[in-house]
């Protein structure tokens, strides 16, 4: 079956390609089978999720739940959550489906990262797999796909969704850039 080039999902893939690629570049540069790589990955996620947590009502409680997973993983590594915040364009009701598309869609990339994580020779890293192995993210992805099918494919509402997805990819890219130069601080 040929892809529906007029669908909102197709538009999201096409019109977020550059911001998605920028984020993927940053994430793929981290070797999450090492402590430093996994710490930077978790710190980047913590910064982005912390920024989104006040808008958890737009994410059906997934931000709060995912923050708890990040905290468990950082505890397993013996590091603290990063303290700095990220300034970003907050989701609006119209752009929120685009943010959800990015968050829920990370389930696919997470599977690849989980395999890399599992290849670590460092047994202590294996205890920090809660975020990567998030069991509810695949179900959330299915829910978001169902939501996107019900939205218009063109027009201002669709444009707002695409803008939201681009803003969310940019938020995560900023968070990973902010987390990368820092070494995680050992928990006291």
Tab-separated table of N, CA and C in Angstrom, residues 14-180:
chain	number	residue	atom	x	y	z
A	14	UNK	N	7.467	14.359	7.138
A	14	UNK	CA	8.167	15.187	6.157
A	14	UNK	C	8.553	16.556	6.712
A	15	UNK	N	7.632	17.186	7.411
A	15	UNK	CA	7.834	18.572	7.826
A	15	UNK	C	8.559	18.719	9.161
A	16	UNK	N	8.901	17.595	9.767
A	16	UNK	CA	9.736	17.631	10.968
A	16	UNK	C	11.070	16.938	10.723
A	17	UNK	N	11.315	16.568	9.497
A	17	UNK	CA	12.513	15.790	9.162
A	17	UNK	C	13.795	16.446	9.689
A	18	UNK	N	13.956	17.742	9.503
A	18	UNK	CA	15.204	18.415	9.901
A	18	UNK	C	15.362	18.488	11.421
A	19	UNK	N	14.294	18.865	12.137
A	19	UNK	CA	14.419	18.943	13.603
A	19	UNK	C	14.572	17.547	14.194
A	20	UNK	N	13.921	16.565	13.599
A	20	UNK	CA	14.054	15.182	14.061
A	20	UNK	C	15.485	14.696	13.832
A	21	UNK	N	16.023	15.002	12.662
A	21	UNK	CA	17.390	14.590	12.325
A	21	UNK	C	18.398	15.242	13.279
A	22	UNK	N	18.186	16.500	13.627
A	22	UNK	CA	19.093	17.188	14.557
A	22	UNK	C	19.110	16.504	15.918
A	23	UNK	N	17.932	16.133	16.392
A	23	UNK	CA	17.848	15.428	17.675
A	23	UNK	C	18.488	14.048	17.569
A	24	UNK	N	18.171	13.310	16.531
A	24	UNK	CA	18.750	11.975	16.357
A	24	UNK	C	20.279	12.034	16.324
A	25	UNK	N	20.830	13.061	15.697
A	25	UNK	CA	22.280	13.223	15.626
A	25	UNK	C	22.863	13.344	17.034
A	26	UNK	N	22.229	14.151	17.869
A	26	UNK	CA	22.723	14.342	19.240
A	26	UNK	C	22.618	13.054	20.050
A	27	UNK	N	21.489	12.384	19.937
A	27	UNK	CA	21.280	11.155	20.710
A	27	UNK	C	22.200	10.043	20.221
A	28	UNK	N	22.337	9.905	18.911
A	28	UNK	CA	23.170	8.818	18.381
A	28	UNK	C	24.647	9.037	18.693
A	29	UNK	N	25.019	10.259	19.029
A	29	UNK	CA	26.400	10.545	19.416
A	29	UNK	C	26.738	10.103	20.825
A	30	UNK	N	25.729	9.666	21.565
A	30	UNK	CA	25.945	9.201	22.937
A	30	UNK	C	26.081	7.687	22.957
A	31	UNK	N	27.103	7.201	23.574
A	31	UNK	CA	27.260	5.753	23.724
A	31	UNK	C	26.616	5.358	25.043
A	32	UNK	N	25.356	4.956	24.962
A	32	UNK	CA	24.617	4.680	26.198
A	32	UNK	C	24.980	3.334	26.813
A	33	UNK	N	25.968	2.661	26.237
A	33	UNK	CA	26.486	1.461	26.881
A	33	UNK	C	27.618	1.818	27.852
A	34	UNK	N	27.919	3.131	27.951
A	34	UNK	CA	28.920	3.612	28.912
A	34	UNK	C	28.236	4.494	29.951
A	35	UNK	N	28.851	4.611	31.101
A	35	UNK	CA	28.272	5.448	32.160
A	35	UNK	C	28.117	6.892	31.705
A	36	UNK	N	29.147	7.459	31.114
A	36	UNK	CA	29.079	8.866	30.735
A	36	UNK	C	28.023	9.091	29.654
A	37	UNK	N	27.933	8.185	28.704
A	37	UNK	CA	26.927	8.314	27.649
A	37	UNK	C	25.515	8.168	28.186
A	38	UNK	N	25.311	7.204	29.062
A	38	UNK	CA	23.988	6.996	29.646
A	38	UNK	C	23.618	8.157	30.566
A	39	UNK	N	24.586	8.674	31.314
A	39	UNK	CA	24.316	9.826	32.178
A	39	UNK	C	23.903	11.038	31.355
A	40	UNK	N	24.583	11.291	30.251
A	40	UNK	CA	24.222	12.421	29.388
A	40	UNK	C	22.836	12.205	28.766
A	41	UNK	N	22.534	10.975	28.377
A	41	UNK	CA	21.222	10.655	27.823
A	41	UNK	C	20.117	10.926	28.853
A	42	UNK	N	20.331	10.455	30.060
A	42	UNK	CA	19.327	10.659	31.117
A	42	UNK	C	19.220	12.129	31.498
A	43	UNK	N	20.348	12.836	31.558
A	43	UNK	CA	20.319	14.260	31.897
A	43	UNK	C	19.558	15.055	30.836
A	44	UNK	N	19.798	14.762	29.562
A	44	UNK	CA	19.062	15.436	28.488
A	44	UNK	C	17.576	15.179	28.582
A	45	UNK	N	17.218	13.937	28.820
A	45	UNK	CA	15.805	13.605	28.984
A	45	UNK	C	15.214	14.283	30.211
A	46	UNK	N	15.983	14.315	31.291
A	46	UNK	CA	15.490	14.956	32.512
A	46	UNK	C	15.207	16.434	32.274
A	47	UNK	N	16.108	17.120	31.588
A	47	UNK	CA	15.895	18.545	31.314
A	47	UNK	C	14.636	18.765	30.468
A	48	UNK	N	14.469	17.969	29.427
A	48	UNK	CA	13.305	18.138	28.559
A	48	UNK	C	12.015	17.751	29.276
A	49	UNK	N	12.033	16.635	29.975
A	49	UNK	CA	10.824	16.198	30.677
A	49	UNK	C	10.456	17.160	31.808
A	50	UNK	N	11.461	17.711	32.485
A	50	UNK	CA	11.186	18.699	33.534
A	50	UNK	C	10.481	19.918	32.941
A	51	UNK	N	10.912	20.338	31.763
A	51	UNK	CA	10.266	21.479	31.099
A	51	UNK	C	8.819	21.155	30.738
A	52	UNK	N	8.557	19.921	30.351
A	52	UNK	CA	7.208	19.530	29.919
A	52	UNK	C	6.296	19.121	31.071
A	53	UNK	N	6.871	18.777	32.207
A	53	UNK	CA	6.063	18.264	33.317
A	53	UNK	C	4.936	19.203	33.752
A	54	UNK	N	5.117	20.533	33.751
A	54	UNK	CA	3.987	21.393	34.124
A	54	UNK	C	2.790	21.281	33.166
A	55	UNK	N	3.015	20.714	32.006
A	55	UNK	CA	1.956	20.556	31.007
A	55	UNK	C	1.496	19.105	30.926
A	56	UNK	N	1.703	18.360	32.019
A	56	UNK	CA	1.396	16.935	32.020
A	56	UNK	C	-0.058	16.647	31.664
A	57	UNK	N	-0.947	17.606	31.899
A	57	UNK	CA	-2.353	17.420	31.526
A	57	UNK	C	-2.493	17.215	30.020
A	58	UNK	N	-1.518	17.668	29.247
A	58	UNK	CA	-1.525	17.457	27.790
A	58	UNK	C	-0.954	16.084	27.411
A	59	UNK	N	-0.375	15.384	28.384
A	59	UNK	CA	0.303	14.113	28.116
A	59	UNK	C	-0.287	12.955	28.912
A	60	UNK	N	-1.485	13.115	29.411
A	60	UNK	CA	-2.189	12.038	30.115
A	60	UNK	C	-1.379	11.432	31.256
A	61	UNK	N	-0.575	12.252	31.936
A	61	UNK	CA	0.214	11.773	33.061
A	61	UNK	C	1.538	11.127	32.688
A	62	UNK	N	1.850	11.068	31.410
A	62	UNK	CA	3.088	10.403	30.990
A	62	UNK	C	4.343	11.167	31.406
A	63	UNK	N	4.297	12.489	31.494
A	63	UNK	CA	5.502	13.236	31.890
A	63	UNK	C	5.874	12.904	33.326
A	64	UNK	N	4.908	12.935	34.218
A	64	UNK	CA	5.202	12.622	35.619
A	64	UNK	C	5.714	11.188	35.758
A	65	UNK	N	5.088	10.264	35.054
A	65	UNK	CA	5.495	8.868	35.121
A	65	UNK	C	6.899	8.692	34.547
A	66	UNK	N	7.178	9.336	33.416
A	66	UNK	CA	8.497	9.205	32.795
A	66	UNK	C	9.576	9.893	33.643
A	67	UNK	N	9.227	10.991	34.321
A	67	UNK	CA	10.193	11.618	35.232
A	67	UNK	C	10.569	10.645	36.346
A	68	UNK	N	9.597	9.888	36.845
A	68	UNK	CA	9.893	8.897	37.885
A	68	UNK	C	10.836	7.820	37.345
A	69	UNK	N	10.658	7.422	36.086
A	69	UNK	CA	11.553	6.430	35.474
A	69	UNK	C	12.973	6.989	35.342
A	70	UNK	N	13.064	8.251	34.929
A	70	UNK	CA	14.383	8.893	34.804
A	70	UNK	C	15.060	8.955	36.172
A	71	UNK	N	14.309	9.343	37.189
A	71	UNK	CA	14.873	9.417	38.542
A	71	UNK	C	15.362	8.054	39.016
A	72	UNK	N	14.606	6.990	38.727
A	72	UNK	CA	15.038	5.637	39.113
A	72	UNK	C	16.351	5.281	38.417
A	73	UNK	N	16.445	5.622	37.130
A	73	UNK	CA	17.662	5.309	36.389
A	73	UNK	C	18.844	6.114	36.916
A	74	UNK	N	18.632	7.379	37.215
A	74	UNK	CA	19.729	8.205	37.737
A	74	UNK	C	20.146	7.711	39.126
A	75	UNK	N	19.175	7.294	39.930
A	75	UNK	CA	19.504	6.710	41.232
A	75	UNK	C	20.340	5.440	41.060
A	76	UNK	N	19.979	4.617	40.083
A	76	UNK	CA	20.721	3.377	39.840
A	76	UNK	C	22.169	3.670	39.457
A	77	UNK	N	22.393	4.805	38.789
A	77	UNK	CA	23.754	5.195	38.414
A	77	UNK	C	24.450	6.001	39.503
A	78	UNK	N	23.682	6.403	40.518
A	78	UNK	CA	24.268	7.186	41.604
A	78	UNK	C	24.520	8.632	41.235
A	79	UNK	N	23.681	9.200	40.368
A	79	UNK	CA	23.829	10.603	39.969
A	79	UNK	C	22.559	11.370	40.280
A	80	UNK	N	22.711	12.692	40.343
A	80	UNK	CA	21.576	13.567	40.635
A	80	UNK	C	20.965	14.100	39.354
A	81	UNK	N	19.730	14.523	39.486
A	81	UNK	CA	19.034	15.166	38.380
A	81	UNK	C	19.714	16.508	38.103
A	82	UNK	N	19.790	16.905	36.828
A	82	UNK	CA	20.356	18.225	36.516
A	82	UNK	C	19.428	19.315	37.024
A	83	UNK	N	19.997	20.438	37.416
A	83	UNK	CA	19.196	21.497	37.994
A	83	UNK	C	18.745	22.573	37.026
A	84	UNK	N	19.449	22.731	35.921
A	84	UNK	CA	19.146	23.821	34.993
A	84	UNK	C	17.849	23.560	34.243
A	85	UNK	N	17.185	24.629	33.903
A	85	UNK	CA	15.956	24.517	33.125
A	85	UNK	C	16.198	24.866	31.667
A	86	UNK	N	15.228	24.543	30.844
A	86	UNK	CA	15.288	24.836	29.416
A	86	UNK	C	14.141	25.783	29.091
A	87	UNK	N	14.441	26.838	28.362
A	87	UNK	CA	13.418	27.768	27.901
A	87	UNK	C	12.922	27.251	26.552
A	88	UNK	N	11.608	27.171	26.391
A	88	UNK	CA	11.059	26.640	25.155
A	88	UNK	C	9.661	27.177	24.932
A	89	UNK	N	9.162	26.936	23.740
A	89	UNK	CA	7.804	27.331	23.381
A	89	UNK	C	6.848	26.280	23.937
A	90	UNK	N	6.102	26.641	24.957
A	90	UNK	CA	5.214	25.702	25.637
A	90	UNK	C	4.095	25.219	24.717
A	91	UNK	N	3.658	23.981	24.927
A	91	UNK	CA	2.561	23.486	24.095
A	91	UNK	C	1.271	24.249	24.362
A	92	UNK	N	0.559	24.504	23.298
A	92	UNK	CA	-0.790	25.051	23.396
A	92	UNK	C	-1.753	23.906	23.135
A	93	UNK	N	-3.007	24.140	23.341
A	93	UNK	CA	-3.980	23.083	23.060
A	93	UNK	C	-3.877	22.646	21.600
A	94	UNK	N	-3.651	23.601	20.694
A	94	UNK	CA	-3.581	23.287	19.264
A	94	UNK	C	-2.288	22.557	18.897
A	95	UNK	N	-1.177	22.883	19.571
A	95	UNK	CA	0.102	22.259	19.219
A	95	UNK	C	0.390	20.981	20.002
A	96	UNK	N	-0.360	20.734	21.065
A	96	UNK	CA	-0.107	19.584	21.943
A	96	UNK	C	-0.071	18.239	21.219
A	97	UNK	N	-0.944	17.990	20.220
A	97	UNK	CA	-0.828	16.696	19.529
A	97	UNK	C	0.547	16.495	18.870
A	98	UNK	N	1.182	17.562	18.429
A	98	UNK	CA	2.525	17.456	17.867
A	98	UNK	C	3.544	17.087	18.924
A	99	UNK	N	3.419	17.657	20.109
A	99	UNK	CA	4.296	17.286	21.221
A	99	UNK	C	4.081	15.817	21.579
A	100	UNK	N	2.804	15.386	21.633
A	100	UNK	CA	2.511	13.988	21.958
A	100	UNK	C	3.101	13.051	20.893
A	101	UNK	N	3.054	13.470	19.640
A	101	UNK	CA	3.620	12.682	18.545
A	101	UNK	C	5.106	12.412	18.793
A	102	UNK	N	5.832	13.412	19.235
A	102	UNK	CA	7.267	13.252	19.482
A	102	UNK	C	7.511	12.371	20.699
A	103	UNK	N	6.815	12.647	21.797
A	103	UNK	CA	7.023	11.877	23.029
A	103	UNK	C	6.681	10.412	22.802
A	104	UNK	N	5.492	10.152	22.283
A	104	UNK	CA	5.055	8.769	22.081
A	104	UNK	C	5.877	8.085	21.000
A	105	UNK	N	6.258	8.821	19.972
A	105	UNK	CA	7.051	8.248	18.889
A	105	UNK	C	8.446	7.841	19.310
A	106	UNK	N	8.887	8.343	20.444
A	106	UNK	CA	10.218	7.956	20.922
A	106	UNK	C	10.256	6.474	21.294
A	107	UNK	N	9.108	5.823	21.345
A	107	UNK	CA	9.066	4.384	21.623
A	107	UNK	C	9.864	3.609	20.586
A	108	UNK	N	9.792	4.045	19.337
A	108	UNK	CA	10.511	3.324	18.276
A	108	UNK	C	12.017	3.476	18.426
A	109	UNK	N	12.491	4.692	18.654
A	109	UNK	CA	13.920	4.903	18.855
A	109	UNK	C	14.407	4.268	20.144
A	110	UNK	N	13.536	4.240	21.130
A	110	UNK	CA	13.897	3.646	22.415
A	110	UNK	C	14.249	2.176	22.310
A	111	UNK	N	13.584	1.466	21.402
A	111	UNK	CA	13.883	0.038	21.226
A	111	UNK	C	15.310	-0.153	20.712
A	112	UNK	N	15.718	0.689	19.775
A	112	UNK	CA	17.086	0.616	19.242
A	112	UNK	C	18.080	0.949	20.345
A	113	UNK	N	17.796	2.004	21.090
A	113	UNK	CA	18.695	2.417	22.166
A	113	UNK	C	18.778	1.362	23.264
A	114	UNK	N	17.670	0.697	23.545
A	114	UNK	CA	17.668	-0.343	24.578
A	114	UNK	C	18.605	-1.491	24.189
A	115	UNK	N	18.663	-1.831	22.911
A	115	UNK	CA	19.593	-2.880	22.461
A	115	UNK	C	21.042	-2.419	22.659
A	116	UNK	N	21.318	-1.158	22.352
A	116	UNK	CA	22.680	-0.642	22.565
A	116	UNK	C	23.024	-0.650	24.047
A	117	UNK	N	22.074	-0.240	24.859
A	117	UNK	CA	22.237	-0.198	26.305
A	117	UNK	C	22.532	-1.599	26.837
A	118	UNK	N	21.800	-2.580	26.350
A	118	UNK	CA	21.957	-3.957	26.824
A	118	UNK	C	23.315	-4.546	26.462
A	119	UNK	N	23.984	-3.961	25.471
A	119	UNK	CA	25.287	-4.482	25.053
A	119	UNK	C	26.416	-4.055	25.982
A	120	UNK	N	26.108	-3.256	26.988
A	120	UNK	CA	27.150	-2.753	27.886
A	120	UNK	C	27.817	-3.886	28.656
A	121	UNK	N	29.120	-3.766	28.810
A	121	UNK	CA	29.868	-4.709	29.630
A	121	UNK	C	29.788	-4.335	31.110
A	122	UNK	N	29.284	-3.142	31.405
A	122	UNK	CA	29.186	-2.633	32.770
A	122	UNK	C	27.831	-3.047	33.352
A	123	UNK	N	27.842	-3.990	34.271
A	123	UNK	CA	26.601	-4.519	34.840
A	123	UNK	C	25.789	-3.443	35.566
A	124	UNK	N	26.442	-2.428	36.111
A	124	UNK	CA	25.696	-1.387	36.833
A	124	UNK	C	24.807	-0.576	35.896
A	125	UNK	N	25.176	-0.508	34.632
A	125	UNK	CA	24.376	0.221	33.650
A	125	UNK	C	23.056	-0.492	33.396
A	126	UNK	N	23.047	-1.792	33.492
A	126	UNK	CA	21.841	-2.567	33.199
A	126	UNK	C	20.704	-2.259	34.166
A	127	UNK	N	21.024	-1.785	35.366
A	127	UNK	CA	19.982	-1.428	36.332
A	127	UNK	C	19.304	-0.108	35.985
A	128	UNK	N	19.855	0.628	35.055
A	128	UNK	CA	19.317	1.940	34.660
A	128	UNK	C	18.653	1.821	33.285
A	129	UNK	N	17.613	0.988	33.220
A	129	UNK	CA	16.937	0.746	31.946
A	129	UNK	C	15.444	1.069	31.979
A	130	UNK	N	15.013	1.757	33.003
A	130	UNK	CA	13.575	2.001	33.171
A	130	UNK	C	12.995	2.924	32.097
A	131	UNK	N	13.686	4.012	31.800
A	131	UNK	CA	13.190	4.931	30.780
A	131	UNK	C	13.219	4.268	29.405
A	132	UNK	N	14.337	3.643	29.071
A	132	UNK	CA	14.451	3.000	27.759
A	132	UNK	C	13.464	1.848	27.592
A	133	UNK	N	13.154	1.179	28.664
A	133	UNK	CA	12.238	0.045	28.599
A	133	UNK	C	10.816	0.406	28.985
A	134	UNK	N	10.483	1.681	28.933
A	134	UNK	CA	9.149	2.171	29.327
A	134	UNK	C	8.059	1.299	28.693
A	135	UNK	N	7.379	0.487	29.503
A	135	UNK	CA	6.410	-0.463	28.954
A	135	UNK	C	5.117	0.184	28.443
A	136	UNK	N	4.853	1.410	28.832
A	136	UNK	CA	3.592	2.049	28.440
A	136	UNK	C	3.714	2.925	27.202
A	137	UNK	N	4.932	3.138	26.735
A	137	UNK	CA	5.130	4.068	25.624
A	137	UNK	C	4.566	3.529	24.309
A	138	UNK	N	4.657	2.234	24.074
A	138	UNK	CA	4.109	1.667	22.829
A	138	UNK	C	2.583	1.846	22.785
A	139	UNK	N	1.923	1.653	23.913
A	139	UNK	CA	0.471	1.869	23.957
A	139	UNK	C	0.134	3.339	23.735
A	140	UNK	N	0.941	4.212	24.300
A	140	UNK	CA	0.720	5.644	24.118
A	140	UNK	C	0.890	6.015	22.644
A	141	UNK	N	1.869	5.417	21.975
A	141	UNK	CA	2.090	5.662	20.548
A	141	UNK	C	0.843	5.274	19.751
A	142	UNK	N	0.247	4.151	20.086
A	142	UNK	CA	-0.980	3.720	19.393
A	142	UNK	C	-2.106	4.729	19.621
A	143	UNK	N	-2.226	5.232	20.845
A	143	UNK	CA	-3.255	6.235	21.156
A	143	UNK	C	-3.025	7.516	20.356
A	144	UNK	N	-1.785	7.949	20.266
A	144	UNK	CA	-1.468	9.176	19.532
A	144	UNK	C	-1.755	8.994	18.046
A	145	UNK	N	-1.428	7.844	17.509
A	145	UNK	CA	-1.735	7.583	16.100
A	145	UNK	C	-3.246	7.669	15.853
A	146	UNK	N	-4.026	7.103	16.766
A	146	UNK	CA	-5.490	7.187	16.643
A	146	UNK	C	-5.960	8.639	16.698
A	147	UNK	N	-5.334	9.428	17.561
A	147	UNK	CA	-5.674	10.848	17.667
A	147	UNK	C	-5.360	11.575	16.362
A	148	UNK	N	-4.190	11.313	15.789
A	148	UNK	CA	-3.768	12.014	14.576
A	148	UNK	C	-4.688	11.721	13.392
A	149	UNK	N	-5.208	10.523	13.318
A	149	UNK	CA	-6.121	10.154	12.227
A	149	UNK	C	-7.380	11.016	12.247
A	150	UNK	N	-7.788	11.453	13.423
A	150	UNK	CA	-9.016	12.233	13.581
A	150	UNK	C	-8.813	13.721	13.314
A	151	UNK	N	-7.570	14.145	13.179
A	151	UNK	CA	-7.280	15.565	12.968
A	151	UNK	C	-7.240	15.886	11.479
A	152	UNK	N	-7.525	17.142	11.131
A	152	UNK	CA	-7.449	17.517	9.709
A	152	UNK	C	-6.025	17.377	9.180
A	153	UNK	N	-5.928	17.089	7.908
A	153	UNK	CA	-4.617	16.876	7.280
A	153	UNK	C	-3.961	18.180	6.840
A	154	UNK	N	-4.763	19.208	6.623
A	154	UNK	CA	-4.251	20.506	6.187
A	154	UNK	C	-4.971	21.600	6.962
A	155	UNK	N	-4.480	22.800	6.796
A	155	UNK	CA	-5.114	23.948	7.433
A	155	UNK	C	-4.428	24.342	8.726
A	156	UNK	N	-4.969	25.359	9.397
A	156	UNK	CA	-4.336	25.897	10.603
A	156	UNK	C	-4.189	24.879	11.732
A	157	UNK	N	-5.167	24.011	11.911
A	157	UNK	CA	-5.073	23.023	12.993
A	157	UNK	C	-3.925	22.046	12.732
A	158	UNK	N	-3.815	21.567	11.502
A	158	UNK	CA	-2.719	20.660	11.143
A	158	UNK	C	-1.377	21.376	11.240
A	159	UNK	N	-1.333	22.631	10.792
A	159	UNK	CA	-0.090	23.407	10.868
A	159	UNK	C	0.365	23.586	12.317
A	160	UNK	N	-0.587	23.760	13.234
A	160	UNK	CA	-0.243	23.911	14.659
A	160	UNK	C	0.335	22.611	15.213
A	161	UNK	N	-0.193	21.479	14.780
A	161	UNK	CA	0.324	20.184	15.230
A	161	UNK	C	1.769	20.015	14.751
A	162	UNK	N	2.020	20.350	13.505
A	162	UNK	CA	3.372	20.236	12.950
A	162	UNK	C	4.321	21.198	13.671
A	163	UNK	N	3.867	22.401	13.938
A	163	UNK	CA	4.692	23.358	14.685
A	163	UNK	C	4.998	22.821	16.084
A	164	UNK	N	4.015	22.174	16.712
A	164	UNK	CA	4.239	21.584	18.027
A	164	UNK	C	5.280	20.482	17.994
A	165	UNK	N	5.214	19.635	16.981
A	165	UNK	CA	6.204	18.559	16.859
A	165	UNK	C	7.595	19.139	16.662
A	166	UNK	N	7.715	20.140	15.801
A	166	UNK	CA	9.022	20.770	15.602
A	166	UNK	C	9.525	21.416	16.885
A	167	UNK	N	8.630	22.059	17.639
A	167	UNK	CA	9.024	22.682	18.906
A	167	UNK	C	9.482	21.628	19.910
A	168	UNK	N	8.817	20.484	19.923
A	168	UNK	CA	9.200	19.428	20.869
A	168	UNK	C	10.551	18.818	20.487
A	169	UNK	N	10.764	18.549	19.201
A	169	UNK	CA	12.079	18.057	18.772
A	169	UNK	C	13.161	19.070	19.146
A	170	UNK	N	12.889	20.356	18.935
A	170	UNK	CA	13.863	21.403	19.256
A	170	UNK	C	14.122	21.474	20.760
A	171	UNK	N	13.075	21.300	21.564
A	171	UNK	CA	13.234	21.284	23.022
A	171	UNK	C	14.183	20.168	23.439
A	172	UNK	N	13.962	18.971	22.932
A	172	UNK	CA	14.830	17.851	23.299
A	172	UNK	C	16.252	18.069	22.799
A	173	UNK	N	16.405	18.626	21.598
A	173	UNK	CA	17.750	18.919	21.089
A	173	UNK	C	18.453	19.914	22.008
A	174	UNK	N	17.745	20.946	22.436
A	174	UNK	CA	18.337	21.924	23.373
A	174	UNK	C	18.729	21.261	24.682
A	175	UNK	N	17.877	20.365	25.155
A	175	UNK	CA	18.165	19.673	26.412
A	175	UNK	C	19.394	18.791	26.280
A	176	UNK	N	19.518	18.072	25.162
A	176	UNK	CA	20.695	17.221	24.975
A	176	UNK	C	21.956	18.047	24.784
A	177	UNK	N	21.839	19.179	24.117
A	177	UNK	CA	23.002	20.065	23.981
A	177	UNK	C	23.422	20.594	25.350
A	178	UNK	N	22.452	20.945	26.184
A	178	UNK	CA	22.763	21.454	27.523
A	178	UNK	C	23.357	20.368	28.411
A	179	UNK	N	22.925	19.134	28.228
A	179	UNK	CA	23.391	18.041	29.081
A	179	UNK	C	24.746	17.490	28.642
A	180	UNK	N	25.049	17.556	27.376
A	180	UNK	CA	26.247	16.905	26.840
A	180	UNK	C	27.557	17.400	27.441
